[in-house]
Amino acid sequence: MDWTNKRVFVAGHRGMVGSAMVRRLTTGGYTHILTRTRAELDLMDRAAVREFFECARPQLVVDAAARVGGIAANHSFPVEFFLQNATIQNNLLEAAADFGVEKFLFLGSSCIYPKLAPQPIREDALLTGPLEPTNEAYALAKIGGIRLAQYYARQYGRTFLSAMPTNLYGPGDNYDLQSSHVLPALIRKTHEARVAGLPEIVVWGSGTPRREFLHADDLADACAFLLEHYDSPEIVNVGCGEDVTIRELAEHVCEALDYRGELVFDRSKPDGTPRKLLDVSKLTRLGWQPRIGLREGIATAYQWFCEHVAEAP
Ligand code: GFB
């Protein structure tokens, strides 16, 4: 099938994942990529979303629109993380089902799995144990989206897919130190410490948790692969298959930015899930592999930070 002639709506196209998705679909030859800014289409507004789907008639949808954030933001704003994500995904899934979308790709997160799931985490670990409290609200919203997509598949025969990305980073990332994820936060802290000649950077938590990091361009490539090669409502993990401790990550960032100061660990901050390495064998068996290694990815993320975020020297 020639997917590239289909009208594909990328919800959340300005975010890190959404912009990577538009880049990947463009290079992949898709000629009808639909996007709407928040001012043009408020995804929280059910009637507006339905009117858009009725008029634009997208044939494919990638839902990269979400309220996202790191451990501190998730822990501080559970109402907004739950309500905004549940509302946006419900509006998109319902309109897609009612206005004939052929294929919908919903994006979940690795935080949907139990805090102490056996590692690496298989897709069938979902709902087998208690969630990590710091991001429970986001996780429950995402689990709701997964289940709604699966209910539409079972009850109405819709081809609605769900991919579970691991921790992501890349161009367009959020570098605000209060709401960002760990990798952009460490890049910013290390950069500013080097510029200011500070003797140390503060790393939240113990440094012992382990995290897996996937570049946003690799996720976008995996999403395009799933759109074109996968039809099942069963969830699919998307990751690189290896993880590092937060201490090792900080050391990689210091090395990449040539910063020689000390790492100070602030144990008053939460560690969150001790580990969430995804079992990515289902996706690799389907024929997909990531391409961007962590060291290369940190270097390109830092370059983007310097060009778009860092204060002019
Ligand atoms: O990336 P992060 O905020 O979220 O934190 P999660 C990962 C680990 O890095 C935690 C530590 O153990 C943090 O304590 N860390 C160290 C830092 N220094 C920092 C720092 O300066 N900033 C931040 N943010 N962390 C996210 C969920 O969990 O995983 C999201 O909150 C999403 O909703 C994402 O699911 C995939 O990896 O713990």
Short mmCIF file of C-alpha atoms and ligand atoms in Angstrom, two decimals:
data_model
loop_
_atom_site.label_atom_id
_atom_site.label_comp_id
_atom_site.label_asym_id
_atom_site.label_seq_id
_atom_site.Cartn_x
_atom_site.Cartn_y
_atom_site.Cartn_z
CA MET A 1 0.00 0.00 0.00
CA ASP A 2 1.27 3.52 -0.79
CA TRP A 3 0.77 5.22 2.55
CA THR A 4 2.52 8.40 1.42
CA ASN A 5 -0.51 9.65 -0.50
CA LYS A 6 -2.69 9.50 2.63
CA ARG A 7 -3.75 12.61 4.55
CA VAL A 8 -1.91 12.25 7.87
CA PHE A 9 -2.71 14.49 10.85
CA VAL A 10 0.14 14.96 13.32
CA ALA A 11 -1.43 16.20 16.54
CA GLY A 12 1.10 18.16 18.62
CA HIS A 13 3.37 18.89 15.64
CA ARG A 14 5.27 21.67 17.41
CA GLY A 15 6.49 19.50 20.28
CA MET A 16 9.70 17.46 20.34
CA VAL A 17 7.98 14.24 19.21
CA GLY A 18 5.49 15.90 16.86
CA SER A 19 8.18 17.92 15.04
CA ALA A 20 10.32 14.80 14.70
CA MET A 21 7.26 13.03 13.25
CA VAL A 22 6.70 15.77 10.64
CA ARG A 23 10.40 15.60 9.66
CA ARG A 24 10.26 11.82 9.30
CA LEU A 25 7.01 11.77 7.30
CA THR A 26 8.32 14.55 5.04
CA THR A 27 11.56 12.71 4.27
CA GLY A 28 9.48 9.55 3.87
CA GLY A 29 7.59 11.12 0.96
CA TYR A 30 4.26 11.86 2.66
CA THR A 31 2.72 14.72 0.68
CA HIS A 32 -0.43 15.47 2.71
CA ILE A 33 0.74 16.18 6.27
CA LEU A 34 -1.93 18.06 8.24
CA THR A 35 -0.95 20.14 11.26
CA ARG A 36 -2.80 22.66 13.44
CA THR A 37 -1.35 24.99 16.04
CA ARG A 38 -3.02 25.27 19.43
CA ALA A 39 -4.46 28.64 18.32
CA GLU A 40 -5.93 27.00 15.21
CA LEU A 41 -7.31 23.93 16.96
CA ASP A 42 -7.73 23.49 20.71
CA LEU A 43 -7.51 19.73 21.20
CA MET A 44 -9.20 20.14 24.59
CA ASP A 45 -12.35 21.34 22.74
CA ARG A 46 -14.36 18.27 21.66
CA ALA A 47 -16.60 20.15 19.23
CA ALA A 48 -13.64 21.88 17.56
CA VAL A 49 -11.80 18.56 17.18
CA ARG A 50 -14.89 16.93 15.62
CA GLU A 51 -15.34 19.86 13.23
CA PHE A 52 -11.69 19.57 12.15
CA PHE A 53 -11.98 15.83 11.51
CA GLU A 54 -15.25 16.29 9.60
CA CYS A 55 -13.72 18.96 7.34
CA ALA A 56 -10.12 17.78 6.92
CA ARG A 57 -10.91 14.05 6.88
CA PRO A 58 -7.45 12.79 7.90
CA GLN A 59 -6.85 9.16 6.92
CA LEU A 60 -3.98 8.59 9.36
CA VAL A 61 -3.44 10.18 12.77
CA VAL A 62 -0.34 10.27 14.97
CA ASP A 63 -1.21 11.56 18.44
CA ALA A 64 1.93 13.34 19.64
CA ALA A 65 -0.08 15.90 21.61
CA ALA A 66 0.25 15.60 25.37
CA ARG A 67 1.00 17.50 28.54
CA VAL A 68 4.44 16.07 29.35
CA GLY A 69 7.14 16.78 31.90
CA GLY A 70 9.75 15.34 34.19
CA ILE A 71 9.43 13.85 37.64
CA ALA A 72 8.98 17.21 39.42
CA ALA A 73 6.27 18.50 37.05
CA ASN A 74 4.38 15.20 37.18
CA HIS A 75 4.52 15.11 40.97
CA SER A 76 3.40 18.74 41.31
CA PHE A 77 0.50 18.86 38.82
CA PRO A 78 -1.35 15.50 38.77
CA VAL A 79 -4.70 17.15 38.02
CA GLU A 80 -3.44 18.88 34.87
CA PHE A 81 -1.40 15.86 33.74
CA PHE A 82 -4.41 13.58 34.11
CA LEU A 83 -7.14 15.88 32.85
CA GLN A 84 -5.36 17.42 29.87
CA ASN A 85 -3.96 14.15 28.55
CA ALA A 86 -7.21 12.23 29.06
CA THR A 87 -9.28 14.99 27.42
CA ILE A 88 -7.00 15.41 24.39
CA GLN A 89 -6.68 11.70 23.66
CA ASN A 90 -10.42 11.02 24.18
CA ASN A 91 -11.33 13.85 21.79
CA LEU A 92 -8.90 12.60 19.13
CA LEU A 93 -9.79 8.90 19.40
CA GLU A 94 -13.56 9.52 19.35
CA ALA A 95 -13.38 11.89 16.37
CA ALA A 96 -11.01 9.53 14.51
CA ALA A 97 -13.45 6.64 15.02
CA ASP A 98 -16.49 8.73 14.03
CA PHE A 99 -14.96 10.31 10.92
CA GLY A 100 -13.39 7.28 9.30
CA VAL A 101 -9.71 7.52 10.13
CA GLU A 102 -8.06 4.40 8.67
CA LYS A 103 -5.21 4.15 11.20
CA PHE A 104 -4.50 5.95 14.48
CA LEU A 105 -1.19 5.75 16.34
CA PHE A 106 -1.51 6.58 20.04
CA LEU A 107 1.67 7.34 22.00
CA GLY A 108 1.87 6.11 25.59
CA SER A 109 4.94 6.06 27.81
CA SER A 110 7.15 3.60 29.67
CA CYS A 111 5.77 4.99 32.94
CA ILE A 112 2.52 3.04 32.36
CA TYR A 113 4.25 -0.09 33.69
CA PRO A 114 4.38 -1.09 37.39
CA LYS A 115 7.11 0.56 39.47
CA LEU A 116 8.79 -2.76 40.17
CA ALA A 117 8.02 -4.64 36.95
CA PRO A 118 10.54 -7.37 36.05
CA GLN A 119 13.24 -5.90 33.79
CA PRO A 120 13.46 -5.56 30.88
CA ILE A 121 9.75 -4.73 30.89
CA ARG A 122 7.54 -6.75 28.53
CA GLU A 123 4.30 -5.32 27.13
CA ASP A 124 2.29 -7.90 29.11
CA ALA A 125 3.50 -6.34 32.40
CA LEU A 126 0.81 -3.65 31.97
CA LEU A 127 -1.60 -3.47 34.97
CA THR A 128 0.20 -6.23 36.88
CA GLY A 129 1.25 -4.05 39.82
CA PRO A 130 1.22 -0.63 41.50
CA LEU A 131 2.43 2.37 39.51
CA GLU A 132 5.28 4.74 40.39
CA PRO A 133 3.58 7.46 42.53
CA THR A 134 5.49 10.43 41.05
CA ASN A 135 3.92 9.97 37.61
CA GLU A 136 0.79 7.96 38.41
CA ALA A 137 -1.59 10.61 37.04
CA TYR A 138 0.12 10.73 33.65
CA ALA A 139 0.40 6.94 33.59
CA LEU A 140 -3.31 6.43 34.36
CA ALA A 141 -4.29 8.88 31.62
CA LYS A 142 -2.07 7.08 29.13
CA ILE A 143 -3.36 3.66 30.21
CA GLY A 144 -6.87 5.02 29.60
CA GLY A 145 -5.84 6.05 26.08
CA ILE A 146 -4.37 2.62 25.38
CA ARG A 147 -7.51 0.89 26.58
CA LEU A 148 -9.85 3.21 24.64
CA ALA A 149 -7.87 2.55 21.45
CA GLN A 150 -8.15 -1.20 22.14
CA TYR A 151 -11.92 -0.94 22.88
CA TYR A 152 -12.44 0.86 19.55
CA ALA A 153 -10.49 -1.92 17.83
CA ARG A 154 -12.53 -4.67 19.50
CA GLN A 155 -16.00 -3.06 19.43
CA TYR A 156 -15.84 -1.11 16.15
CA GLY A 157 -13.02 -2.81 14.26
CA ARG A 158 -10.87 0.31 14.14
CA THR A 159 -7.12 0.00 13.37
CA PHE A 160 -5.94 1.96 16.40
CA LEU A 161 -2.33 1.25 17.47
CA SER A 162 -0.44 2.12 20.66
CA ALA A 163 3.32 2.58 20.97
CA MET A 164 5.09 2.84 24.36
CA PRO A 165 8.23 5.02 24.06
CA THR A 166 10.95 5.00 26.69
CA ASN A 167 12.49 8.28 27.96
CA LEU A 168 12.95 10.60 24.99
CA TYR A 169 15.23 13.51 24.14
CA GLY A 170 16.24 15.52 21.10
CA PRO A 171 15.58 18.73 19.12
CA GLY A 172 12.74 20.80 20.55
CA ASP A 173 13.14 19.35 24.04
CA ASN A 174 11.99 21.27 27.12
CA TYR A 175 14.98 22.85 28.92
CA ASP A 176 13.08 24.51 31.76
CA LEU A 177 14.80 23.17 34.87
CA GLN A 178 11.57 22.77 36.88
CA SER A 179 9.48 20.93 34.27
CA SER A 180 12.04 19.17 32.07
CA HIS A 181 13.22 15.58 32.00
CA VAL A 182 16.63 14.61 33.29
CA LEU A 183 18.76 14.73 30.13
CA PRO A 184 17.87 18.28 29.02
CA ALA A 185 18.14 19.40 32.65
CA LEU A 186 21.66 18.00 32.96
CA ILE A 187 22.68 19.56 29.63
CA ARG A 188 21.47 22.98 30.76
CA LYS A 189 22.95 22.72 34.27
CA THR A 190 26.31 21.54 32.95
CA HIS A 191 26.43 24.22 30.27
CA GLU A 192 25.60 26.99 32.73
CA ALA A 193 28.09 25.66 35.29
CA ARG A 194 30.86 25.61 32.70
CA VAL A 195 30.02 29.10 31.42
CA ALA A 196 29.86 30.49 34.97
CA GLY A 197 32.92 28.54 36.12
CA LEU A 198 30.96 26.79 38.90
CA PRO A 199 32.79 23.98 40.71
CA GLU A 200 29.84 21.55 40.76
CA ILE A 201 26.42 20.69 39.35
CA VAL A 202 23.51 19.38 41.43
CA VAL A 203 21.95 16.11 40.26
CA TRP A 204 18.54 15.22 41.72
CA GLY A 205 18.16 11.99 43.71
CA SER A 206 20.79 9.36 44.47
CA GLY A 207 22.14 8.92 40.94
CA THR A 208 21.41 5.19 41.17
CA PRO A 209 18.14 4.94 39.14
CA ARG A 210 18.61 3.58 35.65
CA ARG A 211 16.99 5.09 32.55
CA GLU A 212 16.85 4.16 28.87
CA PHE A 213 17.06 7.05 26.41
CA LEU A 214 15.79 7.12 22.83
CA HIS A 215 16.33 10.02 20.43
CA ALA A 216 13.08 11.61 19.20
CA ASP A 217 14.10 11.02 15.57
CA ASP A 218 14.41 7.29 16.29
CA LEU A 219 10.94 7.31 17.88
CA ALA A 220 9.52 9.09 14.82
CA ASP A 221 11.12 6.48 12.57
CA ALA A 222 9.60 3.70 14.68
CA CYS A 223 6.17 5.40 14.48
CA ALA A 224 6.38 5.60 10.68
CA PHE A 225 7.42 1.94 10.64
CA LEU A 226 4.42 0.93 12.79
CA LEU A 227 1.99 3.00 10.70
CA GLU A 228 3.15 1.14 7.61
CA HIS A 229 3.75 -2.36 8.99
CA TYR A 230 1.58 -2.96 12.08
CA ASP A 231 -2.20 -3.38 12.48
CA SER A 232 -2.66 -4.89 15.94
CA PRO A 233 -4.17 -3.06 18.95
CA GLU A 234 -1.60 -4.83 21.17
CA ILE A 235 0.87 -2.28 22.57
CA VAL A 236 4.47 -2.14 21.30
CA ASN A 237 7.48 -0.93 23.32
CA VAL A 238 9.83 1.48 21.55
CA GLY A 239 13.33 1.87 23.01
CA CYS A 240 17.01 1.24 22.38
CA GLY A 241 17.34 -1.79 24.67
CA GLU A 242 20.03 -0.44 27.01
CA ASP A 243 20.07 1.86 30.04
CA VAL A 244 22.48 3.86 32.18
CA THR A 245 22.44 5.12 35.76
CA ILE A 246 21.68 8.79 36.29
CA ARG A 247 25.25 9.19 37.56
CA GLU A 248 26.61 7.67 34.31
CA LEU A 249 24.32 9.94 32.30
CA ALA A 250 25.63 13.00 34.16
CA GLU A 251 29.18 11.82 33.50
CA HIS A 252 28.41 11.43 29.76
CA VAL A 253 27.00 14.97 29.67
CA CYS A 254 30.00 16.42 31.51
CA GLU A 255 32.31 14.63 29.08
CA ALA A 256 30.33 15.84 26.03
CA LEU A 257 30.39 19.43 27.32
CA ASP A 258 34.00 19.20 28.56
CA TYR A 259 32.96 20.15 32.11
CA ARG A 260 35.33 18.95 34.85
CA GLY A 261 33.41 20.00 37.98
CA GLU A 262 31.96 17.75 40.67
CA LEU A 263 28.58 15.99 40.71
CA VAL A 264 26.59 16.68 43.89
CA PHE A 265 23.57 14.41 44.51
CA ASP A 266 20.54 16.06 46.15
CA ARG A 267 18.81 13.16 47.90
CA SER A 268 15.94 15.40 48.97
CA LYS A 269 14.67 15.03 45.40
CA PRO A 270 12.79 11.84 44.38
CA ASP A 271 14.48 9.03 42.45
CA GLY A 272 11.19 7.82 40.96
CA THR A 273 11.14 4.38 39.37
CA PRO A 274 14.41 2.53 40.11
CA ARG A 275 14.56 1.17 36.57
CA LYS A 276 12.33 1.04 33.46
CA LEU A 277 14.28 -0.67 30.70
CA LEU A 278 11.88 -1.78 27.98
CA ASP A 279 11.91 -5.18 26.34
CA VAL A 280 11.97 -4.07 22.69
CA SER A 281 12.17 -7.56 21.18
CA LYS A 282 8.62 -7.37 19.80
CA LEU A 283 9.49 -4.33 17.66
CA THR A 284 12.91 -5.63 16.63
CA ARG A 285 11.28 -8.90 15.55
CA LEU A 286 8.99 -6.81 13.35
CA GLY A 287 12.16 -5.43 11.68
CA TRP A 288 12.87 -2.03 13.29
CA GLN A 289 16.13 -0.90 14.90
CA PRO A 290 17.14 2.47 16.44
CA ARG A 291 20.06 4.30 14.85
CA ILE A 292 21.11 7.14 17.18
CA GLY A 293 23.39 6.18 20.06
CA LEU A 294 23.33 8.07 23.36
CA ARG A 295 26.71 9.81 23.01
CA GLU A 296 25.88 10.97 19.46
CA GLY A 297 22.42 12.00 20.63
CA ILE A 298 23.74 14.03 23.56
CA ALA A 299 26.09 15.88 21.21
CA THR A 300 23.29 16.80 18.78
CA ALA A 301 20.93 17.71 21.65
CA TYR A 302 23.60 20.03 23.07
CA GLN A 303 24.08 21.62 19.65
CA TRP A 304 20.33 22.30 19.45
CA PHE A 305 20.41 23.71 23.01
CA CYS A 306 23.24 26.09 22.08
CA GLU A 307 21.43 27.27 18.96
CA HIS A 308 17.97 27.68 20.50
CA VAL A 309 18.15 28.01 24.30
CA ALA A 310 21.57 29.02 25.64
CA GLU A 311 22.13 32.69 26.44
CA ALA A 312 24.33 34.35 23.83
CA PRO A 313 27.88 34.40 25.28
O1 GFB B 1 13.56 12.33 33.50
P1 GFB B 1 12.89 12.40 34.84
O2 GFB B 1 12.42 13.75 35.30
O3 GFB B 1 11.60 11.47 34.85
O4 GFB B 1 13.86 11.81 35.99
P2 GFB B 1 11.38 9.88 35.02
C1 GFB B 1 14.63 10.69 35.76
C2 GFB B 1 15.60 10.53 36.92
O5 GFB B 1 16.60 11.58 36.81
C3 GFB B 1 14.98 10.71 38.33
C4 GFB B 1 16.78 12.19 38.07
O6 GFB B 1 15.57 9.77 39.19
C5 GFB B 1 15.40 12.12 38.71
O7 GFB B 1 15.50 12.31 40.12
N1 GFB B 1 17.31 13.55 37.89
C6 GFB B 1 18.53 13.95 38.27
C7 GFB B 1 16.65 14.60 37.36
N2 GFB B 1 18.69 15.27 38.04
C8 GFB B 1 17.53 15.70 37.47
C9 GFB B 1 17.10 16.98 37.00
O8 GFB B 1 17.81 18.00 37.10
N3 GFB B 1 15.86 17.05 36.46
C10 GFB B 1 15.05 15.94 36.35
N4 GFB B 1 13.85 16.07 35.78
N5 GFB B 1 15.41 14.70 36.81
C11 GFB B 1 9.32 10.38 33.51
C12 GFB B 1 7.89 10.74 33.77
O9 GFB B 1 9.83 9.80 34.72
O10 GFB B 1 9.46 9.41 32.49
C13 GFB B 1 7.25 11.21 32.48
O11 GFB B 1 7.83 11.75 34.77
C14 GFB B 1 7.48 10.22 31.37
O12 GFB B 1 5.89 11.38 32.69
C15 GFB B 1 8.94 9.88 31.24
O13 GFB B 1 6.77 9.06 31.64
C16 GFB B 1 9.14 8.79 30.20
O14 GFB B 1 12.14 9.14 34.01
O15 GFB B 1 11.56 9.49 36.45
#
